[in-house]
CSV table of C-alpha atoms and ligand atoms in Angstrom, one decimal:
chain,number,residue,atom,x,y,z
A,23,UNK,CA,88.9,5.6,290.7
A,24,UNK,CA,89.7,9.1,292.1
A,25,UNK,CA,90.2,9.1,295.9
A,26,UNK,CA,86.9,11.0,297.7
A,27,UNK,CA,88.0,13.9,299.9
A,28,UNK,CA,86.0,15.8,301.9
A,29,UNK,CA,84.2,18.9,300.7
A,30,UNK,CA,86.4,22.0,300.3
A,31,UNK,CA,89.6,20.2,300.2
A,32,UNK,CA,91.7,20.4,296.8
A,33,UNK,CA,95.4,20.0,296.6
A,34,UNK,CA,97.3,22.6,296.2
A,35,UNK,CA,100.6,23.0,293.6
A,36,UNK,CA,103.0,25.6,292.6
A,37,UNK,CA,100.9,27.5,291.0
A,38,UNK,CA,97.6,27.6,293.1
A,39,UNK,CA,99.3,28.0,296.5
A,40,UNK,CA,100.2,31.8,296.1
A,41,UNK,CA,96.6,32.6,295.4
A,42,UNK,CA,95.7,30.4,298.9
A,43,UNK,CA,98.4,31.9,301.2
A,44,UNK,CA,97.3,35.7,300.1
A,45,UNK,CA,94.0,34.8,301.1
A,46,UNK,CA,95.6,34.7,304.6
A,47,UNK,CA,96.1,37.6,305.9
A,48,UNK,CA,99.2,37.2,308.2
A,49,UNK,CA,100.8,34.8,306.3
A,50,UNK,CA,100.4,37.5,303.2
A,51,UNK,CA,101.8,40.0,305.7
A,52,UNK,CA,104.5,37.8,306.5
A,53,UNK,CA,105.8,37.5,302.9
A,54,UNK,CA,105.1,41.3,302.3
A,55,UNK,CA,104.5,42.6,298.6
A,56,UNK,CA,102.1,40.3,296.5
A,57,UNK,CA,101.6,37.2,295.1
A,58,UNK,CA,103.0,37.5,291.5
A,59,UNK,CA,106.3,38.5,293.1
A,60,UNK,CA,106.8,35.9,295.3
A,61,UNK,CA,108.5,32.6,295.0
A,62,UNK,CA,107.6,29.0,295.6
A,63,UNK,CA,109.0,25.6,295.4
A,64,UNK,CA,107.9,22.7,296.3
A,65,UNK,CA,110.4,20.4,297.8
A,66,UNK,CA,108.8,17.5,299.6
A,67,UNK,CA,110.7,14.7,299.5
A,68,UNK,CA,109.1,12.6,302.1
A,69,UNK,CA,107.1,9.7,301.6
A,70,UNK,CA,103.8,11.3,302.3
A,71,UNK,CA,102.9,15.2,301.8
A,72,UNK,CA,103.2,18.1,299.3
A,73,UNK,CA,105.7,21.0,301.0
A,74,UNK,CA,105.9,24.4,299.6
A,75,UNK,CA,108.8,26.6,300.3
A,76,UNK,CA,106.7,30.3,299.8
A,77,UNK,CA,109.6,33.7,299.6
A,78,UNK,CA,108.9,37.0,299.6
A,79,UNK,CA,110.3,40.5,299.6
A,80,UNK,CA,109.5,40.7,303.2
A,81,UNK,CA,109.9,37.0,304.2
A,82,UNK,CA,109.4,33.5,303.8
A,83,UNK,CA,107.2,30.7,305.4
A,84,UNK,CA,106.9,27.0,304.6
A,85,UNK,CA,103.1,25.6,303.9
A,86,UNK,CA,102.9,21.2,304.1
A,87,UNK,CA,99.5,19.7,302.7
A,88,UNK,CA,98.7,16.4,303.2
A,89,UNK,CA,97.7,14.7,300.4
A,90,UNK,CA,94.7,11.6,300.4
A,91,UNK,CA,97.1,9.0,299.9
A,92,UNK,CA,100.9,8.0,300.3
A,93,UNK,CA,102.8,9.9,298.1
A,94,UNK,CA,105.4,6.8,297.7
A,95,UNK,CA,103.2,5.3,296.3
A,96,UNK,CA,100.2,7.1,295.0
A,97,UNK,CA,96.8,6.6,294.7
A,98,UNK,CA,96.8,2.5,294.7
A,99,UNK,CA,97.2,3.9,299.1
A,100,UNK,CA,94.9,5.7,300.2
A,101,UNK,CA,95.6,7.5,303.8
A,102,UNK,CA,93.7,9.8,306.0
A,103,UNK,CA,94.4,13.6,305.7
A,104,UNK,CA,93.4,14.2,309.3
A,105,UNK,CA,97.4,13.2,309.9
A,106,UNK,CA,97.7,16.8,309.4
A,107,UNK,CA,94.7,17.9,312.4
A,108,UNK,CA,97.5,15.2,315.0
A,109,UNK,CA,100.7,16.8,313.6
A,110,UNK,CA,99.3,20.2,314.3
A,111,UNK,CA,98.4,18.9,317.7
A,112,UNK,CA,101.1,17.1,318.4
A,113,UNK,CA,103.2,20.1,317.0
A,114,UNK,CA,100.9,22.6,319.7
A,115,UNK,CA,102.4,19.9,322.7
A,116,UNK,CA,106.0,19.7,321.9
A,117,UNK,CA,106.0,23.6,321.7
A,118,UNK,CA,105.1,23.5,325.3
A,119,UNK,CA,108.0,21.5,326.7
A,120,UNK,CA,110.6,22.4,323.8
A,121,UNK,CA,110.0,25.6,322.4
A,122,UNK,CA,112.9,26.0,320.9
A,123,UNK,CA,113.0,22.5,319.2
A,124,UNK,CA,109.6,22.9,316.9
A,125,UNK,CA,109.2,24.8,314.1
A,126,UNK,CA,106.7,28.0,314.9
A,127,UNK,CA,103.0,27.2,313.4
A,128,UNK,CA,101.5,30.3,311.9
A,129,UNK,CA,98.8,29.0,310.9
A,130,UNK,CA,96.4,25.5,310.3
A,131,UNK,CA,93.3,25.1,307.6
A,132,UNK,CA,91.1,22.6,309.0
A,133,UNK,CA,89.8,22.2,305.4
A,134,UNK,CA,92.7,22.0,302.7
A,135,UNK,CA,94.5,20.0,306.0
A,136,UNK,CA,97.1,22.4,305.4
A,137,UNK,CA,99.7,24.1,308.3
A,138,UNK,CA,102.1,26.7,307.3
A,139,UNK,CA,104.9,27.2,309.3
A,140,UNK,CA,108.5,29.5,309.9
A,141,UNK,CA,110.7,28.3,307.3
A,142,UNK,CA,113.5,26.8,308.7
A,143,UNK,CA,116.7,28.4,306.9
A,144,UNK,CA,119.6,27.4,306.5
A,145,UNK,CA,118.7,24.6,308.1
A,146,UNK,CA,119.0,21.1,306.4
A,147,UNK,CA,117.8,17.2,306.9
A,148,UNK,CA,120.1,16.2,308.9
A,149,UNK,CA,119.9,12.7,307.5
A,150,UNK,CA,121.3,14.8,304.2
A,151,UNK,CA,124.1,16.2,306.6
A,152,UNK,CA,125.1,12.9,308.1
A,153,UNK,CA,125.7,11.5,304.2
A,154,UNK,CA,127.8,14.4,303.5
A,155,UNK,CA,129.8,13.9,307.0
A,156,UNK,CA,128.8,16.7,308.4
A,157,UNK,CA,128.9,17.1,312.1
A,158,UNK,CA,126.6,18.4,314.4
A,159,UNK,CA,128.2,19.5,317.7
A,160,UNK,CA,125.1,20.8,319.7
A,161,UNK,CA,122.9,18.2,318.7
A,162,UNK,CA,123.2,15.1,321.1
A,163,UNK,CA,122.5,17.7,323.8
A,164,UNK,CA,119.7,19.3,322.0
A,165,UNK,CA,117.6,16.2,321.1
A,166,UNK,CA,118.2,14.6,324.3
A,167,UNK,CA,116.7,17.2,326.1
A,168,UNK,CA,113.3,17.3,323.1
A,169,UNK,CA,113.0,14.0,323.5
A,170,UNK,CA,113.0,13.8,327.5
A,171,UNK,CA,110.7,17.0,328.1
A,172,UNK,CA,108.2,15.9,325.7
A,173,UNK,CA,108.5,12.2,326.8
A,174,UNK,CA,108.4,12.7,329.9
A,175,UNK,CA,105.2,16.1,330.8
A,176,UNK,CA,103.1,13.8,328.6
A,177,UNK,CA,103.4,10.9,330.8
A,178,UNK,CA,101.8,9.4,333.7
A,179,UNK,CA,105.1,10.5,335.5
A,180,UNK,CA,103.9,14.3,334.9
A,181,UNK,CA,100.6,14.5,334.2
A,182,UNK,CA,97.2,13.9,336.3
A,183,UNK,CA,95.3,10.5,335.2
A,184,UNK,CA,92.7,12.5,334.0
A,185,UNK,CA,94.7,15.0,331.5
A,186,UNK,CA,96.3,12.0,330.8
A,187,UNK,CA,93.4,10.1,329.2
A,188,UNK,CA,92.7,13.2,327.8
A,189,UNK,CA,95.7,13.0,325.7
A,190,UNK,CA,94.9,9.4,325.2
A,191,UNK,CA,91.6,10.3,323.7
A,192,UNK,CA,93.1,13.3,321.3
A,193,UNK,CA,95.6,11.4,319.6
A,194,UNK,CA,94.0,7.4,319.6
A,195,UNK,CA,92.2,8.1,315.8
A,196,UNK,CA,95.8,8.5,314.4
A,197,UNK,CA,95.1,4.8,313.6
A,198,UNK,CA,96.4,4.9,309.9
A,199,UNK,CA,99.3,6.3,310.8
A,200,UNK,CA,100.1,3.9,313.5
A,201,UNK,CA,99.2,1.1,311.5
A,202,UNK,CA,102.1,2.3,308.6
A,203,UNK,CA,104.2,1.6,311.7
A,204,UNK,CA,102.8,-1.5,312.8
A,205,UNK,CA,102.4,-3.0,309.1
A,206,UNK,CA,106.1,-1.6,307.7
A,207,UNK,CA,108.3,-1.8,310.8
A,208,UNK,CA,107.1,-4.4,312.9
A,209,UNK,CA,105.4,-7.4,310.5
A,210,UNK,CA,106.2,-6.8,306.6
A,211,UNK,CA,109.9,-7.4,306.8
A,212,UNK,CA,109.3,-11.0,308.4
A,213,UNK,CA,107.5,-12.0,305.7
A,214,UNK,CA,107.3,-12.4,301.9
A,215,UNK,CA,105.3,-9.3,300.6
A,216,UNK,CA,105.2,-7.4,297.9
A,217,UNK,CA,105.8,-3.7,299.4
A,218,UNK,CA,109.4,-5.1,300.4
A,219,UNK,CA,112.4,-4.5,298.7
A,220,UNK,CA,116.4,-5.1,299.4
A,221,UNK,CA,119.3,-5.3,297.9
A,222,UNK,CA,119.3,-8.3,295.5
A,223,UNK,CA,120.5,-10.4,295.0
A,224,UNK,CA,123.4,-10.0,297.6
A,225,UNK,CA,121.0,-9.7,300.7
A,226,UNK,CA,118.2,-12.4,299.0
A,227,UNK,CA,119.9,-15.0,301.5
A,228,UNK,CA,119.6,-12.7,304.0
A,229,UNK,CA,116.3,-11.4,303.9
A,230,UNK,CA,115.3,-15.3,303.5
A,231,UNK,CA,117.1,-16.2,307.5
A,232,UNK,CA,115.6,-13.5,309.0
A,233,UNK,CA,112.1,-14.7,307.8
A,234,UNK,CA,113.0,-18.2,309.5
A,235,UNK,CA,114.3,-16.9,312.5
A,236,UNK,CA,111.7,-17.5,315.3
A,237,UNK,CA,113.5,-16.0,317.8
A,238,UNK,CA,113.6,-12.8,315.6
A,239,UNK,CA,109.8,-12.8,315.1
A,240,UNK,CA,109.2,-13.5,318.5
A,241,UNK,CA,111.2,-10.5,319.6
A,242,UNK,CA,109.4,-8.1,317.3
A,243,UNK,CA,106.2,-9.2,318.1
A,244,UNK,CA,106.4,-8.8,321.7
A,245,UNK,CA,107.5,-5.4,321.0
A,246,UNK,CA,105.2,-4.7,318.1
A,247,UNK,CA,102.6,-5.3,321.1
A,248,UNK,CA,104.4,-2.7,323.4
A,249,UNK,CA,103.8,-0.2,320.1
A,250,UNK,CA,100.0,-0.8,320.3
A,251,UNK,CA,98.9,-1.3,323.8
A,252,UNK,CA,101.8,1.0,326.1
A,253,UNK,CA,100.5,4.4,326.4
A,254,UNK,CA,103.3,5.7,328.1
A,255,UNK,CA,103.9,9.2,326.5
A,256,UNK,CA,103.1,11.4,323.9
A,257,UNK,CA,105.3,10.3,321.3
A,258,UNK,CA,106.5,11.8,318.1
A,259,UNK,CA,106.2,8.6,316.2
A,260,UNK,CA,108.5,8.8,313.1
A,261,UNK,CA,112.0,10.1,315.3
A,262,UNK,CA,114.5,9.5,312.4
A,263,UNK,CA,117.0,11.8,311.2
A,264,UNK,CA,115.0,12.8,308.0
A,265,UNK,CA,112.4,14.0,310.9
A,266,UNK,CA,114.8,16.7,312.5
A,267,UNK,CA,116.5,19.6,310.6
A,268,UNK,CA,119.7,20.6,311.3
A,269,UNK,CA,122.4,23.5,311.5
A,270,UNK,CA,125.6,23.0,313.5
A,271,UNK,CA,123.8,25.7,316.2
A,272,UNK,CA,120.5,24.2,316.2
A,273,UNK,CA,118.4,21.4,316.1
A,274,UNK,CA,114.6,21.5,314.9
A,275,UNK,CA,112.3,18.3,314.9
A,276,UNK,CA,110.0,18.3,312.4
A,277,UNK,CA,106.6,16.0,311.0
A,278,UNK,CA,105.1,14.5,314.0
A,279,UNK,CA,101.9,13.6,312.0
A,280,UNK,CA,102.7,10.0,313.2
A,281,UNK,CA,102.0,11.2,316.9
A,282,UNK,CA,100.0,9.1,319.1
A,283,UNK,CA,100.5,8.1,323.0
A,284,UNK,CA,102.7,5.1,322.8
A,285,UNK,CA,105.8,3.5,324.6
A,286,UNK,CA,108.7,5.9,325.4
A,287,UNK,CA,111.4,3.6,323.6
A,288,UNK,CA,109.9,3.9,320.0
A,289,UNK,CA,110.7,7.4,319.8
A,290,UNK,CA,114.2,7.2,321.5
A,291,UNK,CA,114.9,4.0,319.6
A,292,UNK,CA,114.5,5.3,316.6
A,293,UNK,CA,116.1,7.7,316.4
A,294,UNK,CA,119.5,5.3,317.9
A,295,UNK,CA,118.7,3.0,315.2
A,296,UNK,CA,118.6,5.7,312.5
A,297,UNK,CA,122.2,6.9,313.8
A,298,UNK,CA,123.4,3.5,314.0
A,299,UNK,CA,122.2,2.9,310.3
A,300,UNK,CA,124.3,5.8,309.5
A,301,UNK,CA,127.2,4.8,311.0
A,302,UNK,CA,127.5,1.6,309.6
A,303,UNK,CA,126.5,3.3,305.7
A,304,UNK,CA,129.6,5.5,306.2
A,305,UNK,CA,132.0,2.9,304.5
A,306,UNK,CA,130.0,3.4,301.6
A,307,UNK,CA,130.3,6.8,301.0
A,308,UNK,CA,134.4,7.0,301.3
A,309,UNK,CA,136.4,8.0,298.3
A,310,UNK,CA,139.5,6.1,300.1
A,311,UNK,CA,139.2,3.5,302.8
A,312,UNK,CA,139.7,5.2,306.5
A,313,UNK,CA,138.4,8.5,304.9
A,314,UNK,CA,135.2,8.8,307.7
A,315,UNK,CA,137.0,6.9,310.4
A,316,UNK,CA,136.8,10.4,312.3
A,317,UNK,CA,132.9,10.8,311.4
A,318,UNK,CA,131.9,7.2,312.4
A,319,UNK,CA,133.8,7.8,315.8
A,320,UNK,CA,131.6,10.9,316.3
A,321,UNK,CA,128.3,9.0,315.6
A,322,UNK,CA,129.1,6.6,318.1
A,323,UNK,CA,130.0,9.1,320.4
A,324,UNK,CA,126.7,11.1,319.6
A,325,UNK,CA,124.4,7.7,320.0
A,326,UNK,CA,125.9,7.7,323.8
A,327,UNK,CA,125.2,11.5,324.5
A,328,UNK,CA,121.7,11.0,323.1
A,329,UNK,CA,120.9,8.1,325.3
A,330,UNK,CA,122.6,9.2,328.6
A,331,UNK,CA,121.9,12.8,327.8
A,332,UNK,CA,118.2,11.8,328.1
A,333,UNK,CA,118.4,9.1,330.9
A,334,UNK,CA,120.0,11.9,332.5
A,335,UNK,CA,117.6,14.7,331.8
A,336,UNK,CA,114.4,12.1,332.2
A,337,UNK,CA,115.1,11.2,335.7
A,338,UNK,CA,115.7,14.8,336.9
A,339,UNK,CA,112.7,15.9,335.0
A,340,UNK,CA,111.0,12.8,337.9
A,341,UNK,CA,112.7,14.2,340.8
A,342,UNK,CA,112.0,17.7,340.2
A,343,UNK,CA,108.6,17.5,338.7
A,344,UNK,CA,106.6,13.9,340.2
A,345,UNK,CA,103.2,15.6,339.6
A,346,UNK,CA,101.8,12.7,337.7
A,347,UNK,CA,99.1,10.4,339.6
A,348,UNK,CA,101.8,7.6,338.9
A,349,UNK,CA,104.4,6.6,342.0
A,350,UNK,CA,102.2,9.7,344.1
A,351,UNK,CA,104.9,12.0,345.6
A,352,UNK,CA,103.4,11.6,349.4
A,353,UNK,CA,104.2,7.9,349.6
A,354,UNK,CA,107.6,8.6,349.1
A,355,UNK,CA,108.5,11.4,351.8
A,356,UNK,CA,110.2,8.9,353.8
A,357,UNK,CA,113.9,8.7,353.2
A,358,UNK,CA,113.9,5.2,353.0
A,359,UNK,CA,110.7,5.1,350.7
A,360,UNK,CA,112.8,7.8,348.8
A,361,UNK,CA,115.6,5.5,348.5
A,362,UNK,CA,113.3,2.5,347.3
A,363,UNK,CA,111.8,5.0,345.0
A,364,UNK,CA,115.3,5.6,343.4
A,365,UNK,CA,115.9,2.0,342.9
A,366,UNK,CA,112.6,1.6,341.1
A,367,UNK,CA,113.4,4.8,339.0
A,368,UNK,CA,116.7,2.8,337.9
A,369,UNK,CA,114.6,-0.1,337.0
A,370,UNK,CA,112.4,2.3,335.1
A,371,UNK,CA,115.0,3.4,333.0
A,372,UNK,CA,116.8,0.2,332.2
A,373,UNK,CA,113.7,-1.4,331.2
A,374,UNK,CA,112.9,1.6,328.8
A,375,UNK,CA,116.9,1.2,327.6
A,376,UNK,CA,115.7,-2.1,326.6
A,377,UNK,CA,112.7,-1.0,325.0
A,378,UNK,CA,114.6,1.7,322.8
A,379,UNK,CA,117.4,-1.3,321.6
A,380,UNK,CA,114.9,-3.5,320.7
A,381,UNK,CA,113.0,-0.3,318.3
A,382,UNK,CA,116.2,0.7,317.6
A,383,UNK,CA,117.0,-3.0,315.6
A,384,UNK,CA,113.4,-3.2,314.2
A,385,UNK,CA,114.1,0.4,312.7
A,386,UNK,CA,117.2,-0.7,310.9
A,387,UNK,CA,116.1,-3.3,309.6
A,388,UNK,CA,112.5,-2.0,308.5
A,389,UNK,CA,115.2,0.7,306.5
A,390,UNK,CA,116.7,-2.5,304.9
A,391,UNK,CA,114.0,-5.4,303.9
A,392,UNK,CA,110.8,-3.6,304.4
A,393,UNK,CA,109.0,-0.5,301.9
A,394,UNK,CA,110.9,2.4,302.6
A,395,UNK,CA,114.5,2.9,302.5
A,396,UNK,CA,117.2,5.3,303.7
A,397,UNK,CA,118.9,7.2,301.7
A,398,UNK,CA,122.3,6.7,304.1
A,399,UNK,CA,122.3,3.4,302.3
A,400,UNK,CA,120.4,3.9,299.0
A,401,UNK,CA,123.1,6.7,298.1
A,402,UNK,CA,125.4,4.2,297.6
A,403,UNK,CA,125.8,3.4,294.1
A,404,UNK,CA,127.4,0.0,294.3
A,405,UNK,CA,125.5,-2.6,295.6
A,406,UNK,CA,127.8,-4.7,296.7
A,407,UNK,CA,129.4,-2.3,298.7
A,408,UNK,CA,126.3,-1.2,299.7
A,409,UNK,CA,125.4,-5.0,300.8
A,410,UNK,CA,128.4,-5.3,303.1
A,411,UNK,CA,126.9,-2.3,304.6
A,412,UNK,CA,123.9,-3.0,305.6
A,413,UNK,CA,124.3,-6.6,306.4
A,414,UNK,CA,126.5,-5.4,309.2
A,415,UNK,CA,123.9,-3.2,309.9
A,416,UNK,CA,121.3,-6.2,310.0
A,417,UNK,CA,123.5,-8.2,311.9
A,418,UNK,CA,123.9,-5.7,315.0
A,419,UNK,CA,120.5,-5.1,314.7
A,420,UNK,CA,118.8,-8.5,315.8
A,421,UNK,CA,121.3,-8.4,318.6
A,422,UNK,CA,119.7,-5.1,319.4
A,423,UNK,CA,116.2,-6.7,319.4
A,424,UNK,CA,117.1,-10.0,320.6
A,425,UNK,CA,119.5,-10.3,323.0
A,426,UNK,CA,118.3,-6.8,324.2
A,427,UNK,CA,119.2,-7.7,327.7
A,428,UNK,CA,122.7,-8.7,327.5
A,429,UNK,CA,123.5,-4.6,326.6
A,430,UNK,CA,124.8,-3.5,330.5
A,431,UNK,CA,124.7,0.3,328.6
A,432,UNK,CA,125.3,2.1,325.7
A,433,UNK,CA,128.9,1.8,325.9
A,434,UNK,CA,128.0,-1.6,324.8
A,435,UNK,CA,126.0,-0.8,322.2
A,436,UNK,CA,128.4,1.2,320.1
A,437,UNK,CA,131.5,-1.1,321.1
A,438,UNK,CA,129.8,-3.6,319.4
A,439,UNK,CA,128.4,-1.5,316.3
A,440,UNK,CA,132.5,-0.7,316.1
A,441,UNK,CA,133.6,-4.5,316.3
A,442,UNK,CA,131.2,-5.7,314.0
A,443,UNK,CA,132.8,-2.2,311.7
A,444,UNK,CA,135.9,-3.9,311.7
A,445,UNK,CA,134.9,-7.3,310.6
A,446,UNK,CA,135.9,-7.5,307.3
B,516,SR1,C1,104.4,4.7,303.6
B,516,SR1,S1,105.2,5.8,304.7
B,516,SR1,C2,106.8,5.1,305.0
B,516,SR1,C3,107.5,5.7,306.1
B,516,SR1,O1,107.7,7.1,305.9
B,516,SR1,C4,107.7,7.7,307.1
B,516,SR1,O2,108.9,8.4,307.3
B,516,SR1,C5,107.5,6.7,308.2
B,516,SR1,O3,108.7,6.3,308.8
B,516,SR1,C6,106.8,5.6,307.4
B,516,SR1,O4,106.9,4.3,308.0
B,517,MG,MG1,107.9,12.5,307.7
């Protein structure tokens, strides 16, 4: 049975979405000439929307549709086109705090659910990049500073209670989306269920002990709970690297739709794990053993920048800016309330480090047992090599999410992604 969808809404394709964008009048403008000399693709290759790349003699723009159910899977799934209405929005806040970070909206229809935005050229996934071992020198510093802006002016640290709830209130019908997250990430892969996959039947064994492991389960519950009940921040909500476009100058982060006010670590440790998933596919995509040595060694290096680059941004963001009703500035005055104040701000960010390992694991492994893979690890042809891979990946991940704790900083994080590298 055909999915209903709400009156005036039709999908667009190749051929109809000319005839819709020249209906537009600045987005017509913007591509100059008309329609029957124009140029479109569609390129989508995410798991969930149509995307049109739109050129013209006088420009070029990119239009993304949200379709009535998950693409991945068709129409067996139906899921809400209103993820388009919280991406635009979410889209609308992150330009506030990182203008420079957001592709520029040009324009939203509340009807077809429909944004079109700059086209971002010659900018590429930079999960893509990272496959071909590509390296990014400005980006640690660039997402660092995205993901501690946003984080932190959306939160209780920044922001008035009231505005605050506010936000709450915008973004809390992004259930759909949010349950993706709680269903795929943080239950599916610790269980038998059909939408999970793996490598098999090298990882069956695998896949089987981490269903057993109580500890495991326990771990991820507790922090499947943080997901849906710590409204800490406006969060991004899908922060992996086939999120965030890529030139060697610039970084863009792209698809919020998954936005919703949530704990700070999800987005920050997601986006660690995704690295750290990287890092340990690289074995599989060498031509001669030792041949990415160089490009691992610069993944670890960028998972430290991204995490002290933000710690560091994140707590001078709190001492410049405390205009949130949480920790009120006038208790503080004091210099020995300001001291205790800086002690508690420590605590703050060591507990949100051990938020972001614990996402960070449930991310890599979601990537490896659950619906949707990578394609750091599904690029890789072999699958026993590609096994080795990510069981090492698996294997740093529970530590991640389990013995959380024990990880005194990020140092320790990617020493130990490095010895477990080296283990045979
Ligand atoms: C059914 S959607 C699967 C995944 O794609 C998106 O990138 C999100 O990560 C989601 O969990
Ligand atoms: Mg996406």
């Amino acid at each position: 049975m055909a999915i209903e969808t709400p009156e005036g809404y039709r999908a667009l394709s190749e051929h109809s979405v000319c005839g819709y964008v020249e209906s537009v009048a600045p987005l017509r403008q913007r591509l100059g000439g008309n329609a029957s000399a124009w140029r479109v693709r569609e390129v989508g290759d995410g798991n969930l929307n149509l995307v049109f790349i739109i050129e013209g003699p006088a420009g070029d723009l990119c239009v993304k549709q949200a379709l009535p159910y998950v693409r991945l899977v068709g129409e067996g799934w139906p899921l809400p086109l209103e993820r388009a209405w919280f991406e635009h929005q979410a889209l609308l806040e992150q330009s506030r705090h990182a203008p420079d970070l957001v592709p520029q909206v040009l324009h939203y229809d509340e009807k077809l659910f429909l944004l079109a935005m700059e086209r971002l050229s010659p900018h590429i996934i930079m999960r893509r990049g990272m496959i071909d071992g590509l390296v990014y020198p400005r980006f640690a510093g660039q997402i660092s500073h995205f993901l501690a802006r946003t984080l932190y002016f959306t939160s209780d640290l920044a922001l008035p209670a009231a505005r605050k709830k506010a936000m709450i209130g915008r973004f809390c019908g992004n259930t759909e989306l949010c349950r993706i997250t709680e269903d795929l990430i943080f239950t599916d892969p610790y269980m038998v269920h059909e939408r999970n996959r793996w490598t098999t039947p090298e990882l069956d064994e695998t896949a089987r002990e981490l269903r057993q492991d109580a500890a495991l389960k326990l771990a991820v519950a507790r922090l499947k709970l943080r997901f849906m009940s710590d409204a800490q921040a406006l969060l991004h909500g899908d922060m992996h690297t086939g999120s965030i476009m890529v030139t060697e100058a610039e970084t863009k982060v792209i698809d919020p739709e998954f936005a919703f006010v949530g704990p700070i670590g999800f987005d920050v440790g997601k986006l660690l794990g995704n690295l750290l998933l990287s890092y340990f596919s690289q074995r599989g995509h060498e031509t001669r053993p030792g041949e990415r040595d160089a490009y691992r060694a610069w993944i670890l290096e960028t998972v430290r920048e991204v995490w002290d680059g933000f710690e560091r941004e994140f707590l001078a963001l709190w001492r410049a800016h405390p205009t949130g009703d949480a920790y009120p500035a006038m208790l503080f005055e004091e210099p020995a309330d300001a001291a205790a104040l800086g002690e508690e701000r420590s605590r703050y960010m060591r507990a949100l480090f051990q938020d972001a390992l614990g996402f960070a694991g449930t991310s890599m492994i979601r990537r490896t047992l659950g619906l949707a893979h990578n394609a750091d690890m599904e690029e890789i042809a072999e699958p026993a090599r590609r096994a080795a891979c990510e069981r090492r990946n698996l294997r740093l991940a529970r530590e991640l999410i389990v013995h959380a704790a024990d990880f005194a900083d990020i140092a320790r994080v990617t020493q130990r992604a490095a010895a477990l590298e080296q283990e045979s």
